[in-house]
CSV table of C-alpha atoms and ligand atoms in Angstrom, one decimal:
chain,number,residue,atom,x,y,z
A,125,MET,CA,19.2,124.3,50.4
A,126,SER,CA,18.5,120.7,47.9
A,127,THR,CA,19.2,120.6,44.9
A,128,ARG,CA,16.1,121.4,42.4
A,129,ILE,CA,15.5,121.2,38.9
A,130,GLY,CA,12.2,122.3,36.9
A,131,ILE,CA,9.6,121.2,34.5
A,132,LEU,CA,7.5,122.8,31.9
A,133,THR,CA,5.1,122.4,29.0
A,134,GLY,CA,5.2,124.9,26.0
A,135,GLY,CA,2.9,124.9,22.4
A,136,GLY,CA,-0.1,123.3,21.5
A,137,ASP,CA,-0.6,120.1,23.9
A,138,CYS,CA,-1.3,116.7,22.9
A,139,PRO,CA,-1.6,113.2,25.0
A,140,GLY,CA,1.2,112.0,26.5
A,141,LEU,CA,2.8,115.3,28.1
A,142,ASN,CA,1.4,114.0,31.1
A,143,GLY,CA,3.7,111.0,31.0
A,144,VAL,CA,6.8,112.7,30.3
A,145,ILE,CA,5.6,115.1,33.7
A,146,ARG,CA,5.5,111.8,35.7
A,147,ALA,CA,8.5,110.4,34.4
A,148,VAL,CA,10.7,113.3,35.5
A,149,THR,CA,9.2,114.0,39.0
A,150,LEU,CA,9.3,110.0,39.8
A,151,HIS,CA,12.7,109.6,38.5
A,152,ALA,CA,14.7,112.6,39.3
A,153,ARG,CA,12.8,112.4,42.9
A,154,GLN,CA,13.2,108.5,43.8
A,155,THR,CA,17.2,108.0,42.1
A,156,TYR,CA,18.5,111.8,42.7
A,157,GLY,CA,16.2,112.8,45.4
A,158,TRP,CA,16.1,116.4,44.0
A,159,GLU,CA,12.6,118.5,44.4
A,160,VAL,CA,10.9,119.4,41.1
A,161,VAL,CA,9.1,122.7,40.6
A,162,GLY,CA,6.4,123.1,37.7
A,163,ILE,CA,6.7,126.1,36.0
A,164,ARG,CA,2.9,126.6,35.0
A,165,ASN,CA,1.6,127.2,31.3
A,166,GLY,CA,5.0,127.0,29.5
A,167,PHE,CA,7.3,130.3,29.6
A,168,GLU,CA,4.4,132.6,31.1
A,169,GLY,CA,4.9,130.9,34.2
A,170,LEU,CA,8.1,131.7,33.9
A,171,TYR,CA,7.2,135.3,33.3
A,172,GLU,CA,5.0,135.4,35.8
A,173,GLU,CA,6.5,133.3,38.6
A,174,GLU,CA,3.9,130.6,39.1
A,175,TYR,CA,5.4,127.4,39.9
A,176,VAL,CA,3.7,124.5,41.9
A,177,ASP,CA,5.3,122.0,43.5
A,178,LEU,CA,5.7,118.6,42.2
A,179,ASN,CA,6.1,114.7,44.0
A,180,ALA,CA,5.2,111.4,43.6
A,181,SER,CA,1.8,112.2,45.1
A,182,THR,CA,0.8,115.4,42.8
A,183,VAL,CA,1.5,112.9,39.8
A,184,GLN,CA,0.1,110.2,40.9
A,185,HIS,CA,-2.4,108.8,38.5
A,186,LEU,CA,-1.1,111.2,35.9
A,187,LEU,CA,0.6,108.4,33.2
A,188,PRO,CA,-2.9,107.6,31.0
A,189,ARG,CA,-5.2,111.6,31.5
A,190,GLY,CA,-4.6,113.6,28.9
A,191,GLY,CA,-3.8,117.1,28.1
A,192,THR,CA,-1.3,118.7,30.7
A,193,MET,CA,-1.3,119.0,34.4
A,194,LEU,CA,1.2,122.4,34.1
A,195,GLY,CA,-1.2,123.7,31.5
A,196,SER,CA,0.8,125.4,28.0
A,197,SER,CA,-0.2,128.0,25.7
A,198,ASN,CA,1.3,128.6,22.5
A,199,ARG,CA,0.8,132.2,22.9
A,200,ALA,CA,4.2,132.4,25.5
A,201,ASN,CA,6.9,133.8,23.3
A,202,PRO,CA,9.3,135.4,25.7
A,203,PHE,CA,10.6,137.1,22.7
A,204,ALA,CA,7.5,138.8,21.9
A,205,TYR,CA,4.9,138.5,24.9
A,206,PRO,CA,1.2,140.0,25.2
A,207,VAL,CA,1.4,142.0,28.0
A,208,LYS,CA,-1.6,143.8,29.4
A,209,LEU,CA,-1.7,146.9,29.8
A,210,PRO,CA,-2.9,149.4,33.5
A,211,ASP,CA,-5.2,151.0,30.6
A,212,GLY,CA,-6.4,147.5,29.1
A,213,ARG,CA,-4.2,147.3,25.8
A,214,VAL,CA,-2.2,144.7,25.1
A,215,GLU,CA,1.5,145.3,23.7
A,216,ILE,CA,4.0,143.0,22.8
A,217,HIS,CA,7.3,143.3,24.7
A,218,ASP,CA,10.2,141.2,24.9
A,219,VAL,CA,10.0,139.9,28.3
A,220,SER,CA,13.1,137.7,28.4
A,221,THR,CA,15.2,139.8,30.4
A,222,ARG,CA,12.8,139.0,33.1
A,223,CYS,CA,12.2,135.4,32.2
A,224,LEU,CA,15.9,134.9,33.0
A,225,ALA,CA,15.7,136.6,36.3
A,226,ASN,CA,13.3,134.6,37.7
A,227,LEU,CA,15.3,131.3,36.1
A,228,ALA,CA,18.1,132.7,37.8
A,229,LYS,CA,16.0,133.4,41.1
A,230,LEU,CA,14.7,129.4,41.0
A,231,ASP,CA,18.4,128.8,40.9
A,232,LEU,CA,17.6,125.7,39.2
A,233,HIS,CA,20.0,122.1,38.5
A,234,GLY,CA,18.8,121.7,35.2
A,235,LEU,CA,15.2,122.4,33.6
A,236,ILE,CA,13.4,120.4,31.1
A,237,VAL,CA,11.7,121.8,28.5
A,238,VAL,CA,9.1,119.9,26.7
A,239,GLY,CA,7.7,121.2,23.3
A,240,GLY,CA,7.9,121.5,19.4
A,241,ASP,CA,9.8,123.9,17.6
A,242,GLY,CA,8.9,126.9,18.5
A,243,THR,CA,9.3,126.5,22.4
A,244,MET,CA,12.5,124.8,21.5
A,245,SER,CA,13.8,127.8,19.4
A,246,PHE,CA,12.6,129.6,22.6
A,247,SER,CA,15.5,127.5,24.9
A,248,GLN,CA,17.5,127.9,22.1
A,249,LYS,CA,17.8,131.8,22.4
A,250,PHE,CA,17.8,131.5,26.1
A,251,ILE,CA,21.5,128.9,25.5
A,252,GLN,CA,22.7,132.0,23.9
A,253,ARG,CA,21.8,134.9,26.7
A,254,GLY,CA,23.9,132.1,29.4
A,255,ALA,CA,20.5,130.1,30.9
A,256,THR,CA,22.7,126.9,29.3
A,257,ARG,CA,20.9,124.5,32.1
A,258,ILE,CA,18.2,123.7,29.5
A,259,VAL,CA,17.0,119.8,28.3
A,260,GLY,CA,14.2,119.6,25.9
A,261,VAL,CA,11.8,117.1,25.3
A,262,PRO,CA,10.6,117.1,22.0
A,263,LYS,CA,6.7,117.1,21.8
A,264,THR,CA,3.9,117.7,18.8
A,265,ILE,CA,1.3,115.3,17.1
A,266,ASP,CA,3.0,117.0,14.1
A,267,ASN,CA,5.8,115.0,14.9
A,268,ASP,CA,7.8,117.8,12.2
A,269,LEU,CA,11.5,117.9,14.5
A,270,GLU,CA,14.1,116.4,12.5
A,271,ALA,CA,16.1,115.9,15.8
A,272,THR,CA,13.4,112.4,16.1
A,273,ASP,CA,12.3,110.2,14.9
A,274,TYR,CA,9.0,110.3,17.3
A,275,THR,CA,8.1,113.0,19.3
A,276,VAL,CA,5.1,112.4,22.1
A,277,GLY,CA,1.5,112.8,20.7
A,278,PHE,CA,1.8,112.1,17.2
A,279,GLN,CA,1.2,108.5,17.8
A,280,THR,CA,-2.0,108.8,19.1
A,281,ALA,CA,-2.9,111.6,16.6
A,282,VAL,CA,-2.7,108.5,14.3
A,283,GLU,CA,-4.9,106.9,15.8
A,284,ILE,CA,-7.6,108.5,16.3
A,285,VAL,CA,-7.9,109.8,13.1
A,286,VAL,CA,-7.8,105.6,11.6
A,287,GLN,CA,-10.8,105.5,14.1
A,288,ALA,CA,-12.5,108.5,12.1
A,289,ILE,CA,-11.1,106.8,8.7
A,290,GLU,CA,-12.7,103.6,9.7
A,291,ARG,CA,-15.7,104.8,10.6
A,292,LEU,CA,-16.0,107.1,7.5
A,293,HIS,CA,-15.7,104.1,5.2
A,294,THR,CA,-19.0,103.0,6.6
A,295,THR,CA,-21.0,105.3,5.3
A,296,ALA,CA,-19.2,106.5,2.7
A,297,GLU,CA,-19.8,102.5,1.3
A,298,SER,CA,-24.0,102.9,2.4
A,299,HIS,CA,-24.2,106.4,0.6
A,300,GLU,CA,-22.1,105.8,-2.2
A,301,ARG,CA,-20.3,108.9,-1.1
A,302,ILE,CA,-17.0,110.6,-1.5
A,303,MET,CA,-15.5,111.5,2.4
A,304,VAL,CA,-13.0,113.9,2.8
A,305,VAL,CA,-11.3,114.1,6.2
A,306,GLU,CA,-9.0,116.9,7.0
A,307,VAL,CA,-6.2,116.0,9.7
A,308,MET,CA,-3.7,118.6,11.3
A,309,GLY,CA,0.2,118.3,11.3
A,310,ARG,CA,0.7,122.0,10.1
A,311,TYR,CA,3.1,122.2,7.2
A,312,ALA,CA,4.0,118.4,7.4
A,313,GLY,CA,2.1,115.5,6.4
A,314,TRP,CA,3.2,112.6,9.0
A,315,ILE,CA,-0.2,112.7,10.1
A,316,ALA,CA,-1.8,112.4,7.0
A,317,LEU,CA,0.0,109.6,5.2
A,318,THR,CA,0.1,107.5,8.1
A,319,SER,CA,-3.4,107.6,9.0
A,320,ALA,CA,-4.0,107.1,5.1
A,321,LEU,CA,-1.5,104.0,5.5
A,322,ALA,CA,-3.1,102.7,8.5
A,323,GLY,CA,-7.1,103.6,7.8
A,324,GLY,CA,-6.7,102.2,4.4
A,325,ALA,CA,-7.6,105.6,2.5
A,326,HIS,CA,-7.7,105.9,-1.3
A,327,VAL,CA,-6.9,110.0,-2.1
A,328,CYS,CA,-4.3,111.6,0.5
A,329,LEU,CA,-3.3,115.1,-0.1
A,330,ILE,CA,0.2,116.2,1.6
A,331,PRO,CA,2.1,119.5,2.0
A,332,GLU,CA,5.4,117.8,0.8
A,333,ILE,CA,3.6,116.4,-2.7
A,334,GLU,CA,1.5,119.4,-4.2
A,335,TYR,CA,-1.1,117.9,-5.7
A,336,ASP,CA,-3.0,117.7,-8.8
A,337,PRO,CA,-6.4,118.5,-9.4
A,338,ASP,CA,-7.3,116.5,-12.3
A,339,ARG,CA,-5.1,113.4,-11.1
A,340,VAL,CA,-7.3,113.3,-8.2
A,341,LEU,CA,-10.7,113.6,-10.2
A,342,GLU,CA,-9.3,110.6,-12.0
A,343,ALA,CA,-9.1,108.5,-9.3
A,344,PHE,CA,-12.3,108.9,-8.2
A,345,HIS,CA,-13.1,107.6,-11.7
A,346,ARG,CA,-11.1,104.9,-11.9
A,347,ARG,CA,-12.2,103.5,-8.8
A,348,HIS,CA,-16.6,104.2,-10.0
A,349,GLY,CA,-15.4,102.7,-13.4
A,350,ARG,CA,-14.5,99.3,-11.3
A,351,GLY,CA,-17.9,99.7,-9.8
A,352,VAL,CA,-16.3,101.3,-6.4
A,353,SER,CA,-18.1,104.1,-6.0
A,354,TYR,CA,-16.7,105.3,-3.0
A,355,SER,CA,-14.0,106.8,-1.4
A,356,ILE,CA,-12.1,107.7,1.2
A,357,VAL,CA,-9.9,111.3,1.0
A,358,VAL,CA,-7.4,112.2,3.8
A,359,VAL,CA,-5.8,115.8,3.4
A,360,ALA,CA,-3.5,117.6,5.4
A,361,GLU,CA,-3.9,120.7,6.7
A,362,GLY,CA,-1.0,122.7,5.0
A,363,ALA,CA,-1.8,120.4,1.6
A,364,LYS,CA,-1.5,123.0,-1.2
A,365,GLN,CA,-3.0,122.2,-5.3
A,366,LYS,CA,0.0,122.8,-7.5
A,367,GLY,CA,1.3,126.3,-7.7
A,368,GLY,CA,-1.5,127.2,-5.2
A,369,GLY,CA,-0.8,128.5,-1.0
A,370,HIS,CA,-2.2,126.9,1.8
A,371,SER,CA,-5.5,127.2,3.0
A,372,VAL,CA,-5.3,130.3,6.3
A,373,ILE,CA,-8.2,131.1,8.3
A,374,THR,CA,-5.8,133.9,10.4
A,375,ALA,CA,-2.4,135.3,9.4
A,376,ALA,CA,1.0,135.5,11.3
A,377,ASP,CA,1.0,137.9,14.3
A,378,PRO,CA,4.1,138.7,16.2
A,379,THR,CA,3.1,136.6,19.1
A,380,LYS,CA,1.6,132.9,16.8
A,381,GLN,CA,2.2,131.2,13.9
A,382,GLU,CA,-0.3,131.3,11.1
A,383,LYS,CA,-3.3,129.0,11.5
A,384,LEU,CA,-4.2,126.7,8.8
A,385,GLY,CA,-7.8,125.4,8.0
A,386,GLY,CA,-9.8,125.0,5.1
A,387,ALA,CA,-8.2,122.0,3.3
A,388,GLY,CA,-10.1,119.8,3.2
A,389,GLN,CA,-13.7,122.0,2.1
A,390,ARG,CA,-11.4,122.9,-0.6
A,391,ILE,CA,-11.6,120.1,-2.3
A,392,ALA,CA,-14.2,118.5,-1.4
A,393,ASP,CA,-15.3,121.8,-3.4
A,394,MET,CA,-13.4,120.7,-6.1
A,395,ILE,CA,-14.6,117.6,-6.3
A,396,SER,CA,-18.8,119.0,-6.6
A,397,ALA,CA,-17.6,121.6,-8.7
A,398,LYS,CA,-16.2,119.3,-11.7
A,399,THR,CA,-18.4,116.2,-10.8
A,400,GLU,CA,-21.7,114.9,-9.8
A,401,TYR,CA,-20.4,112.9,-7.3
A,402,GLU,CA,-21.8,113.9,-3.6
A,403,VAL,CA,-19.1,114.4,-1.0
A,404,ARG,CA,-18.3,115.4,2.5
A,405,THR,CA,-16.2,116.7,4.7
A,406,THR,CA,-15.3,116.3,8.0
A,407,VAL,CA,-12.3,117.9,9.9
A,408,LEU,CA,-11.2,116.4,13.0
A,409,GLY,CA,-9.3,119.3,14.9
A,410,HIS,CA,-9.1,119.3,18.2
A,411,ILE,CA,-10.2,116.0,18.9
A,412,GLN,CA,-6.3,114.9,17.0
A,413,ARG,CA,-4.8,116.4,20.7
A,414,GLY,CA,-7.3,115.5,23.4
A,415,GLY,CA,-7.8,112.7,25.6
A,416,SER,CA,-5.9,109.7,26.7
A,417,PRO,CA,-2.7,108.8,24.5
A,418,CYS,CA,-1.6,105.0,23.1
A,419,ALA,CA,0.2,103.0,25.1
A,420,PHE,CA,3.6,104.3,22.6
A,421,ASP,CA,2.6,107.7,23.3
A,422,ARG,CA,3.1,106.3,26.9
A,423,GLU,CA,5.8,104.8,27.2
A,424,LEU,CA,7.8,107.1,24.8
A,425,ALA,CA,6.7,109.5,27.7
A,426,THR,CA,8.1,107.2,30.6
A,427,ARG,CA,11.5,107.0,28.3
A,428,PHE,CA,11.5,110.8,27.1
A,429,GLY,CA,11.1,112.0,30.7
A,430,VAL,CA,13.9,110.3,32.4
A,431,LYS,CA,16.1,110.0,29.6
A,432,ALA,CA,15.9,114.6,30.1
A,433,VAL,CA,16.6,114.2,33.8
A,434,GLU,CA,19.7,111.1,32.7
A,435,LEU,CA,20.9,114.6,30.5
A,436,VAL,CA,20.5,116.7,33.5
A,437,ALA,CA,22.5,114.6,36.1
A,438,GLU,CA,25.0,114.4,33.1
A,439,GLY,CA,25.4,117.7,32.7
A,440,LYS,CA,24.6,116.9,29.3
A,441,PHE,CA,22.7,120.5,28.5
A,442,GLY,CA,21.7,122.2,25.3
A,443,HIS,CA,20.8,118.8,23.9
A,444,VAL,CA,16.9,117.1,24.0
A,445,ALA,CA,16.1,113.5,24.1
A,446,ALA,CA,15.4,111.8,21.0
A,447,ILE,CA,14.4,108.3,19.8
A,448,GLU,CA,17.1,106.9,16.6
A,449,HIS,CA,16.2,104.1,14.6
A,450,GLY,CA,14.7,102.5,17.8
A,451,LYS,CA,17.2,104.0,20.1
A,452,LEU,CA,17.3,106.5,22.8
A,453,VAL,CA,19.5,109.2,22.2
A,454,ALA,CA,20.8,112.7,22.8
A,455,LYS,CA,20.3,114.9,20.1
A,456,PRO,CA,21.8,118.6,20.3
A,457,ILE,CA,18.4,120.7,21.2
A,458,GLU,CA,19.8,123.3,17.2
A,459,LYS,CA,19.1,120.3,15.4
A,460,ALA,CA,15.4,120.2,16.9
A,461,VAL,CA,15.0,123.9,16.0
A,462,LYS,CA,17.1,124.4,12.2
A,463,LYS,CA,14.7,122.3,9.8
A,464,LEU,CA,11.4,120.9,9.8
A,465,LYS,CA,11.5,117.4,9.1
A,466,LEU,CA,8.8,116.5,6.3
A,467,ILE,CA,8.0,113.3,4.2
A,468,ASP,CA,10.6,112.4,1.2
A,469,PRO,CA,8.1,112.9,-1.5
A,470,ALA,CA,10.7,109.8,-3.3
A,471,GLY,CA,10.7,108.2,0.2
A,472,GLU,CA,9.7,104.8,1.2
A,473,LEU,CA,6.3,106.1,3.1
A,474,VAL,CA,5.5,108.0,-0.3
A,475,ARG,CA,6.9,105.1,-2.2
A,476,THR,CA,4.3,102.4,0.0
A,477,ALA,CA,1.3,104.2,-0.6
A,478,LYS,CA,2.3,105.2,-4.1
A,479,GLY,CA,2.3,100.8,-4.4
A,480,ILE,CA,-0.7,100.0,-3.4
A,481,GLY,CA,-2.4,102.5,-5.1
A,482,ILE,CA,-3.4,105.5,-2.8
A,483,GLU,CA,-3.5,108.6,-4.6
A,484,LEU,CA,-1.1,111.2,-3.5
A,485,GLY,CA,-2.6,114.1,-6.5
A,486,GLY,CA,1.1,114.4,-7.3
B,41,LIG,O1,1.6,121.5,16.1
B,41,LIG,C1,0.5,121.3,16.8
B,41,LIG,C2,-0.5,121.9,16.2
B,41,LIG,O2,-2.3,121.5,16.6
B,41,LIG,C3,-0.9,121.8,14.6
B,41,LIG,O3,-0.9,120.6,13.7
B,41,LIG,C4,-2.0,123.3,14.4
B,41,LIG,O4,-2.5,123.5,12.9
B,41,LIG,C5,-2.0,123.8,15.0
B,41,LIG,O5,-1.2,123.1,16.8
B,41,LIG,C6,-3.1,123.9,15.8
B,41,LIG,O6,-3.1,125.1,16.9
B,41,LIG,P1,-4.0,125.7,17.9
B,41,LIG,O7,-4.4,124.9,18.5
B,41,LIG,O8,-3.5,127.5,18.3
B,41,LIG,O9,-5.3,126.2,16.4
């Protein structure tokens, strides 16, 4: 039997996943003559044994396409998996033993797991349980994986947010309004702060710096005092007021993380309650995860895909492809799951924002 590798995309989707699938398939087939098996819907496909053959023709035209041709699921936690019983009830089971058995049946030379912190921590658990031939590719619009400077999907999300901010500028100015834009990023402010810098926002609230509402209001008063009667406020979904909590829509359960949302409206309500300024809120939501990847993400996806195949070829399992100071490197999977990569409140990015007068609320 010929040598075979597998690939799956887990967790929330993002632009650039198809670029990774394409690069893995082309490099594995053309350089090594390996077969490539796509596992559908993250670890769900491993449990359900849903596979697809990947070759040069199935990955044709894939590079600019958003989403993932393999499908993905952020409920496919093999260690707390929602199993539908014959009577229709759903019970949470640990299905990892069956996943491991299915993996053994596939007899893969290596499994490439494309994912964020959740998918990487499941992979880490599988490695600890003997499925050692795993390598990772970091993706998430949140850019919050400690192992790498950039994850696939982040730059595209920033491009989308910056375009939205630019549009909000013109309407905000016409109507002399405060425009609040809530962006994703979970507990990290990378999307918010990078987009605020690139989009020329006036206030930016990120999870890493708890905000003082009075400081935020003061920023508007200062602008109005200078005769500028509109403002753009970028709010990360994980932003918190000093001493307050996250704005949560749905609490976590054993199968999934808590769902954040409402941080932007919370700020807008506070501004409306305490000032005469007119405020409107835009929640960009999943628009940030949709559509075609930007050039940076297409390139990163391709480099990561090729690197992941190289790691399999070298037998360097238990590692993820990563970018460090502009160079492609391999980092242990633990590094991707140990802790979230957050913005340093005393770091260069924050100092830059403060340096040009962006109010960060704290
Ligand atoms: O992790 C990526 C992300 O888009 C976060 O920024 C956001 O909080 C979450 O996923 C949304 O998840 P879902 O697609 O389940 O609503």
